[in-house]
Amino acid sequence: MPFDEIDRRRFLLLAAAPLLVAQKAVAPRARESMLQMNGYAVNAETPLALLTEYVTPNELFFVRSHWIPRTPNPKKWRLTIDGEVDRSGDITLSELKKLPHAEATCVLQCAGNGRGLYSPPLPGVQWRYGAVGNSRWTGVRVRDVLEHAGVKPSAKHLHVFGSDDPPGKVPPFHRSVELEKVLADGILAFAMNGEPLPVAHGAPLRLIVPGWAGDHWMKWLVRLSPQAEAQKGFYMETAYRYPLTPGAPGVAFKPEEMAPVTELFVKSNITTAPAKARAKHACEIRGFAFSGAPDIAKVEISDDDGATWQETSLDPRHDPYAWRLWSHHWTPSRSGTVRLCARATDSRGNVQPREATWNQSGYLQNSWHFVDVEVTA
Amino acid sequence: MKRAAIIVLALAAAFASAATKRSVAFDPNLPVLGTKFHSLPAGTGKQQVEASCFPCHSADMLVQQRLTEKQWTAEVDKMIRWGAVMKESDKPAAVAYLVKNFGPANKFTPVRTRPAGY
């Protein structure tokens, strides 16, 4: 069945009979399992304990929306290409799908994941750990699509537009990405983990920017426009910026003292650890680690607040900018409350810090993740 | 409150606010999460907050915040610039309510919800 059909049926059903859909058979582990950060516009994170698979199932993948979007009508949908190109025009989904397909399995993390862990607190969705997932994205290369249009040498930034109009006088979510990055790695995805891209994740087309924070991964794409200058507006010039030279907690910077958030910071989380363990008996600790670098070099855990470290085993499964699952047989040496923490080092040598650098919008939180285990003798 | 009732309430509030050219870009085909939303605790100012803030987001967005009076005042002003409708005379009660209930020591437990879009 063409995916338009599936989507239309699914969402007609959703609109017509929400109660019916609420009872639709989904895997029991998935039912009522997400942590709702906002009922509308939809924002939900995944509980860490469920982020244990290399590929995060679609139904467990976190969802981020700035507002209730106007999603494209898949039947009428076109991707417009204009700006600094030789041939501007519109492409339909079926034309797009005739281009060679490209695939990337990589991490998508919201720039604000972990905002709720910063102190002093700051306004915004108070994400803790689960605004992240690793997914297989299928689509076509940005490079192939733009080659068709003939990008002029003057173009340095790809302006990207989704169909979602903000409410009231809220500024539009207009963004741009460095052309160099999207020409190298960017994918226009129409499928997620082998399924048609779900509407909550940007159907019919979403920009994939491996290694970069989610604010670049525009959903519900309708227009691409190569331009000489970066995009302007609230979501480029005020939001999604990170200080050039980080200050102390609570110190706010002017926009010009900051630059757009781009690459993810190296980070690991513990997804699996027993609440209780016995001294001198091994137990399994597991988690994931990722970075804006293409791979993770090692993940270590410590049970003495970082004084000594034990190297964990990295799972062999890997793709560039995907996460690495890791596991470790840990044997508690003493009884009492033992505080475990994990720290990752990426393939460029960046080491996860004990304390993430506080910044005024709460982006890229990557402090060591601590978990308590009650150890009995 | 039931989810359907809240959506109706939110939409009604949205369409009632004439100050915004097109109040809410609500796509009825897109799922709204969960079978329930957080609700606001009772108190002076609650009504003003609900009327002004629910058109664009559910109470979840407010009850998770941990903000000082200065931060809440700035938030309310930002939202008014963004199209929230609130009489100047209602602002002190609304801000006081938000500070009292969702100040820096606030604890938040998210509603468990069904998977998005499924």
Short mmCIF file of C-alpha atoms in Angstrom, two decimals:
data_model
loop_
_atom_site.label_atom_id
_atom_site.label_comp_id
_atom_site.label_asym_id
_atom_site.label_seq_id
_atom_site.Cartn_x
_atom_site.Cartn_y
_atom_site.Cartn_z
CA MET A 1 0.00 0.00 0.00
CA PRO A 2 1.40 3.43 -0.83
CA PHE A 3 2.25 5.29 2.31
CA ASP A 4 -0.14 8.14 1.55
CA GLU A 5 -2.95 5.65 1.95
CA ILE A 6 -1.73 4.27 5.23
CA ASP A 7 -1.25 7.71 6.61
CA ARG A 8 -4.57 9.00 5.47
CA ARG A 9 -6.41 6.05 6.86
CA ARG A 10 -4.53 6.17 10.11
CA PHE A 11 -5.16 9.84 10.63
CA LEU A 12 -8.74 9.84 9.49
CA LEU A 13 -9.21 7.16 12.06
CA LEU A 14 -7.41 9.20 14.65
CA ALA A 15 -9.55 12.21 13.98
CA ALA A 16 -12.79 10.29 13.88
CA ALA A 17 -12.38 7.89 16.75
CA PRO A 18 -9.70 8.85 19.23
CA LEU A 19 -10.95 6.40 21.83
CA LEU A 20 -10.79 3.53 19.40
CA VAL A 21 -7.25 4.42 18.49
CA ALA A 22 -6.20 4.70 22.10
CA GLN A 23 -7.11 1.04 22.42
CA LYS A 24 -5.39 0.02 19.18
CA ALA A 25 -3.13 -2.94 19.71
CA VAL A 26 0.42 -1.74 20.25
CA ALA A 27 3.17 -3.74 21.88
CA PRO A 28 2.33 -3.87 25.59
CA ARG A 29 5.66 -2.33 26.55
CA ALA A 30 4.85 0.66 24.39
CA ARG A 31 1.32 1.35 25.62
CA GLU A 32 1.20 4.44 27.82
CA SER A 33 4.96 4.35 28.13
CA MET A 34 6.05 7.78 26.96
CA LEU A 35 6.61 10.70 29.31
CA GLN A 36 4.34 13.53 28.21
CA MET A 37 6.04 16.90 28.34
CA ASN A 38 3.20 18.65 26.56
CA GLY A 39 -0.16 17.23 25.48
CA TYR A 40 -0.52 19.81 22.71
CA ALA A 41 1.72 20.77 20.97
CA VAL A 42 3.03 17.23 21.18
CA ASN A 43 6.23 16.79 23.18
CA ALA A 44 7.10 13.43 24.72
CA GLU A 45 10.30 11.76 25.82
CA THR A 46 11.22 8.10 26.11
CA PRO A 47 11.92 6.64 29.56
CA LEU A 48 15.65 5.81 29.65
CA ALA A 49 14.92 2.23 30.69
CA LEU A 50 13.31 1.65 27.27
CA LEU A 51 16.21 3.00 25.21
CA THR A 52 18.03 -0.33 25.18
CA GLU A 53 17.88 -1.29 21.51
CA TYR A 54 20.33 -0.26 18.80
CA VAL A 55 17.45 1.00 16.68
CA THR A 56 14.79 2.80 18.70
CA PRO A 57 11.34 1.56 17.63
CA ASN A 58 9.24 4.29 16.02
CA GLU A 59 6.52 4.03 18.64
CA LEU A 60 9.08 4.75 21.36
CA PHE A 61 10.85 7.59 19.57
CA PHE A 62 10.65 10.96 21.31
CA VAL A 63 8.50 13.65 19.69
CA ARG A 64 9.22 17.36 19.67
CA SER A 65 6.90 20.05 18.29
CA HIS A 66 7.09 23.77 18.80
CA TRP A 67 3.36 24.12 18.17
CA ILE A 68 0.47 22.20 16.70
CA PRO A 69 1.60 22.02 13.09
CA ARG A 70 -0.22 22.31 9.82
CA THR A 71 0.90 19.09 8.27
CA PRO A 72 1.11 18.83 4.48
CA ASN A 73 -1.62 17.12 2.54
CA PRO A 74 0.37 14.21 1.10
CA LYS A 75 -1.68 14.23 -2.12
CA LYS A 76 -0.91 17.85 -2.90
CA TRP A 77 2.56 17.92 -1.40
CA ARG A 78 5.45 19.35 -3.43
CA LEU A 79 9.00 20.23 -2.46
CA THR A 80 9.89 23.66 -3.83
CA ILE A 81 13.50 24.41 -4.64
CA ASP A 82 14.49 28.00 -5.24
CA GLY A 83 17.13 30.54 -4.25
CA GLU A 84 20.70 30.44 -5.57
CA VAL A 85 20.07 27.67 -8.09
CA ASP A 86 20.10 27.50 -11.90
CA ARG A 87 16.74 25.74 -12.13
CA SER A 88 14.12 26.37 -9.47
CA GLY A 89 10.95 24.30 -9.40
CA ASP A 90 8.79 21.78 -7.58
CA ILE A 91 9.34 18.06 -7.06
CA THR A 92 6.63 15.54 -6.19
CA LEU A 93 7.23 12.71 -3.77
CA SER A 94 7.18 10.08 -6.51
CA GLU A 95 9.74 12.04 -8.55
CA LEU A 96 11.89 12.35 -5.47
CA LYS A 97 11.68 8.63 -4.78
CA LYS A 98 13.05 7.90 -8.27
CA LEU A 99 16.42 9.33 -7.23
CA PRO A 100 18.93 6.84 -5.76
CA HIS A 101 17.93 6.00 -2.21
CA ALA A 102 20.24 6.77 0.69
CA GLU A 103 20.14 5.52 4.24
CA ALA A 104 21.65 6.62 7.53
CA THR A 105 21.28 5.07 10.95
CA CYS A 106 22.08 7.84 13.36
CA VAL A 107 21.13 9.63 16.55
CA LEU A 108 18.52 12.33 16.68
CA GLN A 109 18.73 14.34 19.88
CA CYS A 110 16.77 17.46 20.75
CA ALA A 111 19.15 20.36 21.43
CA GLY A 112 17.30 20.81 24.73
CA ASN A 113 17.54 17.21 25.94
CA GLY A 114 18.57 17.44 29.60
CA ARG A 115 17.41 21.05 30.05
CA GLY A 116 15.44 19.91 33.11
CA LEU A 117 18.71 18.83 34.78
CA TYR A 118 20.37 22.25 34.65
CA SER A 119 20.63 24.37 37.73
CA PRO A 120 19.65 27.19 38.04
CA PRO A 121 16.48 26.17 36.15
CA LEU A 122 15.55 27.81 32.87
CA PRO A 123 12.28 28.07 30.95
CA GLY A 124 11.48 25.61 28.18
CA VAL A 125 10.45 21.98 27.86
CA GLN A 126 12.03 20.34 30.92
CA TRP A 127 13.45 17.33 29.07
CA ARG A 128 15.49 15.00 31.25
CA TYR A 129 17.16 12.08 29.48
CA GLY A 130 14.88 10.74 26.80
CA ALA A 131 14.67 13.34 24.00
CA VAL A 132 17.04 11.13 22.02
CA GLY A 133 16.86 8.03 19.86
CA ASN A 134 18.74 6.15 17.17
CA SER A 135 16.88 5.48 13.98
CA ARG A 136 17.33 4.23 10.43
CA TRP A 137 16.38 7.03 8.06
CA THR A 138 15.78 6.31 4.38
CA GLY A 139 15.43 8.89 1.67
CA VAL A 140 17.51 10.66 -0.94
CA ARG A 141 20.69 12.66 -0.58
CA VAL A 142 20.34 16.43 -0.32
CA ARG A 143 23.32 16.54 -2.67
CA ASP A 144 21.46 14.61 -5.41
CA VAL A 145 18.38 16.82 -5.16
CA LEU A 146 20.37 20.04 -5.24
CA GLU A 147 22.58 18.79 -8.08
CA HIS A 148 19.41 18.52 -10.15
CA ALA A 149 18.69 22.17 -9.44
CA GLY A 150 22.29 23.31 -9.99
CA VAL A 151 23.49 25.19 -6.90
CA LYS A 152 25.38 28.41 -7.64
CA PRO A 153 28.81 28.91 -6.05
CA SER A 154 27.44 31.92 -4.15
CA ALA A 155 25.26 29.64 -1.98
CA LYS A 156 26.65 28.84 1.47
CA HIS A 157 23.54 28.08 3.55
CA LEU A 158 20.54 25.88 2.88
CA HIS A 159 17.38 27.62 4.08
CA VAL A 160 14.81 25.00 5.04
CA PHE A 161 11.08 25.50 5.51
CA GLY A 162 8.42 23.22 6.94
CA SER A 163 4.68 23.54 6.44
CA ASP A 164 4.00 24.31 10.08
CA ASP A 165 2.70 27.80 10.65
CA PRO A 166 2.95 29.09 14.19
CA PRO A 167 -0.09 30.31 16.12
CA GLY A 168 -0.77 33.98 16.88
CA LYS A 169 2.28 36.20 16.59
CA VAL A 170 4.77 33.44 17.35
CA PRO A 171 7.79 33.74 15.04
CA PRO A 172 8.01 31.09 12.29
CA PHE A 173 10.42 28.19 12.69
CA HIS A 174 12.63 29.12 9.77
CA ARG A 175 16.11 27.66 9.81
CA SER A 176 19.22 27.23 7.71
CA VAL A 177 22.03 24.70 7.77
CA GLU A 178 25.55 25.16 6.42
CA LEU A 179 25.43 23.93 2.84
CA GLU A 180 28.77 22.16 3.26
CA LYS A 181 27.33 19.94 6.02
CA VAL A 182 24.12 18.97 4.22
CA LEU A 183 25.92 18.36 0.93
CA ALA A 184 28.25 15.98 2.76
CA ASP A 185 25.76 14.09 4.98
CA GLY A 186 22.22 15.45 4.59
CA ILE A 187 19.34 13.15 3.69
CA LEU A 188 15.75 14.00 2.84
CA ALA A 189 14.02 11.11 4.60
CA PHE A 190 10.63 9.66 3.75
CA ALA A 191 11.00 6.51 5.84
CA MET A 192 11.96 5.77 9.43
CA ASN A 193 13.02 2.27 10.41
CA GLY A 194 11.54 0.87 7.21
CA GLU A 195 8.11 2.41 7.79
CA PRO A 196 6.68 5.48 6.10
CA LEU A 197 7.85 8.49 8.08
CA PRO A 198 5.19 9.02 10.79
CA VAL A 199 3.40 12.35 10.69
CA ALA A 200 4.69 13.22 14.18
CA HIS A 201 8.20 12.88 12.78
CA GLY A 202 7.66 15.10 9.77
CA ALA A 203 5.85 13.19 6.98
CA PRO A 204 6.15 13.24 4.13
CA LEU A 205 9.74 14.51 4.23
CA ARG A 206 12.23 15.43 6.92
CA LEU A 207 15.80 16.70 6.79
CA ILE A 208 18.36 14.39 8.43
CA VAL A 209 21.58 16.06 9.59
CA PRO A 210 23.71 13.29 11.13
CA GLY A 211 25.69 14.39 14.17
CA TRP A 212 23.86 17.69 14.54
CA ALA A 213 21.15 18.64 17.04
CA GLY A 214 17.47 18.17 16.21
CA ASP A 215 16.74 21.85 15.51
CA HIS A 216 18.36 21.33 12.09
CA TRP A 217 16.21 18.29 11.29
CA MET A 218 13.30 20.22 9.79
CA LYS A 219 10.03 18.29 9.69
CA TRP A 220 7.16 18.56 7.16
CA LEU A 221 9.61 19.99 4.60
CA VAL A 222 8.08 22.03 1.79
CA ARG A 223 10.92 24.23 0.56
CA LEU A 224 14.70 24.22 0.21
CA SER A 225 16.47 27.40 -0.76
CA PRO A 226 20.26 27.68 -1.05
CA GLN A 227 21.33 31.21 -0.09
CA ALA A 228 24.51 33.22 0.43
CA GLU A 229 23.62 34.21 4.01
CA ALA A 230 22.29 32.25 6.98
CA GLN A 231 18.57 32.44 7.75
CA LYS A 232 17.41 35.26 10.03
CA GLY A 233 14.64 35.39 12.63
CA PHE A 234 13.99 34.33 16.23
CA TYR A 235 14.86 30.65 15.80
CA MET A 236 18.29 31.51 14.30
CA GLU A 237 19.24 34.77 16.00
CA THR A 238 17.85 34.27 19.54
CA ALA A 239 17.00 30.60 20.07
CA TYR A 240 19.23 27.59 19.40
CA ARG A 241 22.43 29.47 20.16
CA TYR A 242 25.25 28.40 22.45
CA PRO A 243 27.85 30.74 24.05
CA LEU A 244 31.16 31.03 22.18
CA THR A 245 33.01 31.13 25.49
CA PRO A 246 30.84 29.56 28.18
CA GLY A 247 30.28 31.54 31.38
CA ALA A 248 29.35 30.60 34.93
CA PRO A 249 25.91 29.16 35.77
CA GLY A 250 23.26 31.88 35.53
CA VAL A 251 25.29 34.16 33.23
CA ALA A 252 23.30 35.21 30.16
CA PHE A 253 24.92 36.24 26.88
CA LYS A 254 23.89 38.50 24.02
CA PRO A 255 23.02 36.71 20.75
CA GLU A 256 26.24 37.93 19.09
CA GLU A 257 28.28 36.31 21.86
CA MET A 258 26.79 32.98 20.82
CA ALA A 259 26.73 30.77 17.72
CA PRO A 260 24.10 28.32 16.48
CA VAL A 261 24.05 24.93 18.16
CA THR A 262 25.39 22.45 15.62
CA GLU A 263 27.26 19.28 16.60
CA LEU A 264 26.07 17.16 19.50
CA PHE A 265 28.33 16.90 22.53
CA VAL A 266 29.78 13.56 23.63
CA LYS A 267 27.40 11.89 26.07
CA SER A 268 26.54 8.55 27.62
CA ASN A 269 23.59 7.41 29.67
CA ILE A 270 22.98 4.39 31.87
CA THR A 271 19.77 2.67 30.76
CA THR A 272 20.03 -0.52 32.79
CA ALA A 273 21.30 -0.95 36.34
CA PRO A 274 19.81 -3.00 39.17
CA ALA A 275 18.17 -1.03 41.99
CA LYS A 276 19.66 -3.62 44.37
CA ALA A 277 22.81 -5.73 44.12
CA ARG A 278 24.97 -7.93 46.37
CA ALA A 279 28.57 -7.17 47.20
CA LYS A 280 31.05 -9.42 45.35
CA HIS A 281 28.32 -10.53 42.91
CA ALA A 282 28.56 -9.29 39.33
CA CYS A 283 25.61 -7.55 37.74
CA GLU A 284 25.07 -6.08 34.31
CA ILE A 285 25.12 -2.35 33.63
CA ARG A 286 24.11 -1.14 30.18
CA GLY A 287 23.65 2.08 28.30
CA PHE A 288 24.28 4.04 25.13
CA ALA A 289 26.78 6.72 24.07
CA PHE A 290 26.95 9.10 21.13
CA SER A 291 28.56 12.30 19.96
CA GLY A 292 28.73 14.84 17.15
CA ALA A 293 31.81 12.86 16.09
CA PRO A 294 31.08 9.80 13.94
CA ASP A 295 31.94 7.23 16.62
CA ILE A 296 32.56 6.58 20.28
CA ALA A 297 36.04 5.40 21.29
CA LYS A 298 35.22 4.17 24.79
CA VAL A 299 32.73 4.30 27.63
CA GLU A 300 33.87 3.89 31.21
CA ILE A 301 32.00 3.54 34.45
CA SER A 302 33.06 4.53 37.92
CA ASP A 303 31.73 3.51 41.33
CA ASP A 304 33.90 5.94 43.29
CA ASP A 305 32.81 9.31 41.89
CA GLY A 306 35.31 9.28 39.05
CA ALA A 307 38.46 8.41 41.07
CA THR A 308 38.89 5.16 39.10
CA TRP A 309 37.28 3.98 35.87
CA GLN A 310 36.42 0.59 34.39
CA GLU A 311 36.18 0.29 30.61
CA THR A 312 32.92 -1.16 29.31
CA SER A 313 32.39 -3.38 26.24
CA LEU A 314 31.12 -1.57 23.17
CA ASP A 315 28.51 -3.33 21.07
CA PRO A 316 29.87 -4.06 17.56
CA ARG A 317 26.83 -2.53 15.83
CA HIS A 318 27.65 0.88 14.50
CA ASP A 319 27.01 3.38 11.73
CA PRO A 320 28.50 6.88 11.43
CA TYR A 321 26.84 9.20 14.00
CA ALA A 322 24.81 6.34 15.45
CA TRP A 323 25.03 5.55 19.12
CA ARG A 324 27.06 2.73 20.59
CA LEU A 325 25.37 0.46 23.05
CA TRP A 326 27.69 -0.60 25.83
CA SER A 327 27.57 -3.09 28.68
CA HIS A 328 29.65 -3.98 31.68
CA HIS A 329 29.77 -6.72 34.30
CA TRP A 330 30.20 -4.72 37.43
CA THR A 331 31.02 -6.31 40.75
CA PRO A 332 30.29 -4.12 43.76
CA SER A 333 33.15 -4.32 46.23
CA ARG A 334 31.33 -2.87 49.24
CA SER A 335 27.82 -2.62 50.65
CA GLY A 336 25.78 0.55 51.05
CA THR A 337 24.46 3.03 48.50
CA VAL A 338 26.87 2.97 45.59
CA ARG A 339 26.69 5.75 43.06
CA LEU A 340 27.60 4.64 39.53
CA CYS A 341 28.42 7.00 36.74
CA ALA A 342 29.30 6.69 33.06
CA ARG A 343 31.54 8.78 30.88
CA ALA A 344 32.13 8.52 27.12
CA THR A 345 35.08 9.52 24.95
CA ASP A 346 34.43 10.04 21.23
CA SER A 347 36.53 9.16 18.20
CA ARG A 348 37.98 12.70 18.17
CA GLY A 349 39.12 12.43 21.79
CA ASN A 350 36.40 14.59 23.36
CA VAL A 351 35.66 13.42 26.90
CA GLN A 352 32.25 13.78 28.53
CA PRO A 353 32.54 16.33 31.36
CA ARG A 354 31.45 15.82 34.96
CA GLU A 355 29.33 18.96 34.70
CA ALA A 356 27.84 20.22 31.45
CA THR A 357 28.33 23.92 30.87
CA TRP A 358 25.23 25.81 31.97
CA ASN A 359 23.88 27.99 29.17
CA GLN A 360 20.87 30.26 29.17
CA SER A 361 18.64 28.13 26.92
CA GLY A 362 19.66 24.81 28.45
CA TYR A 363 21.15 23.14 25.41
CA LEU A 364 23.38 20.08 24.99
CA GLN A 365 23.36 18.89 28.60
CA ASN A 366 25.96 16.10 28.80
CA SER A 367 27.00 15.81 32.45
CA TRP A 368 28.02 12.39 33.77
CA HIS A 369 24.92 10.35 34.43
CA PHE A 370 24.71 9.06 38.02
CA VAL A 371 22.61 6.08 39.14
CA ASP A 372 22.32 4.75 42.70
CA VAL A 373 22.51 1.03 43.49
CA GLU A 374 21.71 -0.35 46.96
CA VAL A 375 24.36 -2.97 47.67
CA THR A 376 23.84 -5.49 50.46
CA ALA A 377 26.59 -7.61 51.97
CA MET B 1 -10.85 16.39 32.65
CA LYS B 2 -11.39 14.24 29.59
CA ARG B 3 -9.11 14.88 26.68
CA ALA B 4 -11.88 15.57 24.17
CA ALA B 5 -13.41 18.12 26.50
CA ILE B 6 -10.10 19.87 26.93
CA ILE B 7 -9.50 20.08 23.20
CA VAL B 8 -12.93 21.60 22.72
CA LEU B 9 -12.19 24.00 25.54
CA ALA B 10 -8.82 24.90 24.08
CA LEU B 11 -10.25 25.42 20.63
CA ALA B 12 -13.11 27.50 21.96
CA ALA B 13 -10.67 29.69 23.84
CA ALA B 14 -8.53 29.98 20.74
CA PHE B 15 -11.30 31.01 18.44
CA ALA B 16 -12.68 33.40 21.01
CA SER B 17 -9.46 35.41 21.10
CA ALA B 18 -9.87 38.02 18.43
CA ALA B 19 -6.50 39.66 19.02
CA THR B 20 -4.63 37.00 17.04
CA LYS B 21 -5.20 36.92 13.30
CA ARG B 22 -5.46 33.15 13.21
CA SER B 23 -5.33 31.98 16.75
CA VAL B 24 -4.33 28.34 16.61
CA ALA B 25 -2.92 26.36 13.74
CA PHE B 26 -4.67 23.26 14.95
CA ASP B 27 -4.39 20.33 12.62
CA PRO B 28 -7.25 18.03 13.63
CA ASN B 29 -5.52 15.14 11.91
CA LEU B 30 -2.52 15.27 14.19
CA PRO B 31 -2.76 13.25 17.36
CA VAL B 32 -2.88 15.02 20.66
CA LEU B 33 -0.93 13.05 23.19
CA GLY B 34 -2.31 11.13 26.06
CA THR B 35 -5.70 10.42 27.45
CA LYS B 36 -5.25 13.19 29.98
CA PHE B 37 -3.34 16.39 30.51
CA HIS B 38 -1.97 17.84 33.69
CA SER B 39 -4.46 20.15 35.33
CA LEU B 40 -3.72 23.35 37.20
CA PRO B 41 -4.07 23.47 40.99
CA ALA B 42 -6.85 25.64 42.42
CA GLY B 43 -6.05 29.20 43.42
CA THR B 44 -6.40 32.88 42.58
CA GLY B 45 -5.09 33.49 39.08
CA LYS B 46 -5.84 30.02 37.77
CA GLN B 47 -8.73 31.22 35.61
CA GLN B 48 -6.66 33.97 34.01
CA VAL B 49 -3.83 31.54 33.28
CA GLU B 50 -6.14 28.93 31.75
CA ALA B 51 -7.93 31.45 29.56
CA SER B 52 -4.74 33.04 28.34
CA CYS B 53 -2.37 30.10 28.04
CA PHE B 54 -4.41 27.03 27.03
CA PRO B 55 -5.06 28.07 23.42
CA CYS B 56 -1.49 27.16 22.49
CA HIS B 57 -0.32 24.56 24.98
CA SER B 58 -1.70 22.22 27.61
CA ALA B 59 -1.09 22.73 31.34
CA ASP B 60 1.81 20.25 31.13
CA MET B 61 3.95 23.05 29.65
CA LEU B 62 3.37 25.19 32.74
CA VAL B 63 3.42 22.65 35.57
CA GLN B 64 6.91 21.39 34.63
CA GLN B 65 8.57 24.83 34.96
CA ARG B 66 10.66 25.91 37.98
CA LEU B 67 10.94 29.63 37.55
CA THR B 68 11.55 32.67 39.71
CA GLU B 69 9.18 35.65 39.72
CA LYS B 70 11.53 37.48 37.35
CA GLN B 71 11.56 34.54 34.94
CA TRP B 72 7.78 34.06 35.08
CA THR B 73 7.17 37.78 34.46
CA ALA B 74 9.46 37.60 31.42
CA GLU B 75 7.68 34.45 30.19
CA VAL B 76 4.22 35.99 30.47
CA ASP B 77 5.43 39.12 28.66
CA LYS B 78 7.01 36.98 25.94
CA MET B 79 3.78 35.02 25.50
CA ILE B 80 1.76 38.23 25.29
CA ARG B 81 4.14 39.43 22.56
CA TRP B 82 3.58 36.06 20.87
CA GLY B 83 -0.20 36.48 20.91
CA ALA B 84 -1.47 35.42 24.33
CA VAL B 85 -4.46 37.54 25.30
CA MET B 86 -4.30 38.84 28.87
CA LYS B 87 -5.56 42.10 30.32
CA GLU B 88 -2.81 44.15 31.94
CA SER B 89 -4.92 44.12 35.13
CA ASP B 90 -4.95 40.29 35.17
CA LYS B 91 -1.19 39.96 34.89
CA PRO B 92 -0.21 40.35 38.57
CA ALA B 93 -2.61 37.58 39.67
CA ALA B 94 -1.49 35.29 36.85
CA VAL B 95 2.21 35.79 37.58
CA ALA B 96 1.68 35.38 41.33
CA TYR B 97 -0.19 32.14 40.68
CA LEU B 98 2.58 30.78 38.43
CA VAL B 99 5.33 31.72 40.91
CA LYS B 100 3.44 30.23 43.84
CA ASN B 101 2.80 26.89 42.13
CA PHE B 102 5.69 26.51 39.71
CA GLY B 103 8.59 28.21 41.43
CA PRO B 104 12.20 26.99 41.59
CA ALA B 105 11.40 24.19 44.08
CA ASN B 106 8.58 22.76 41.93
CA LYS B 107 8.58 18.99 41.30
CA PHE B 108 7.10 17.60 38.11
CA THR B 109 5.93 14.10 37.24
CA PRO B 110 5.00 13.76 33.58
CA VAL B 111 1.76 12.07 32.57
CA ARG B 112 2.47 8.64 31.09
CA THR B 113 1.13 8.69 27.60
CA ARG B 114 0.54 6.44 24.65
CA PRO B 115 3.19 6.54 21.92
CA ALA B 116 2.91 9.57 19.70
CA GLY B 117 1.21 9.03 16.38
CA TYR B 118 0.33 5.40 17.11
#
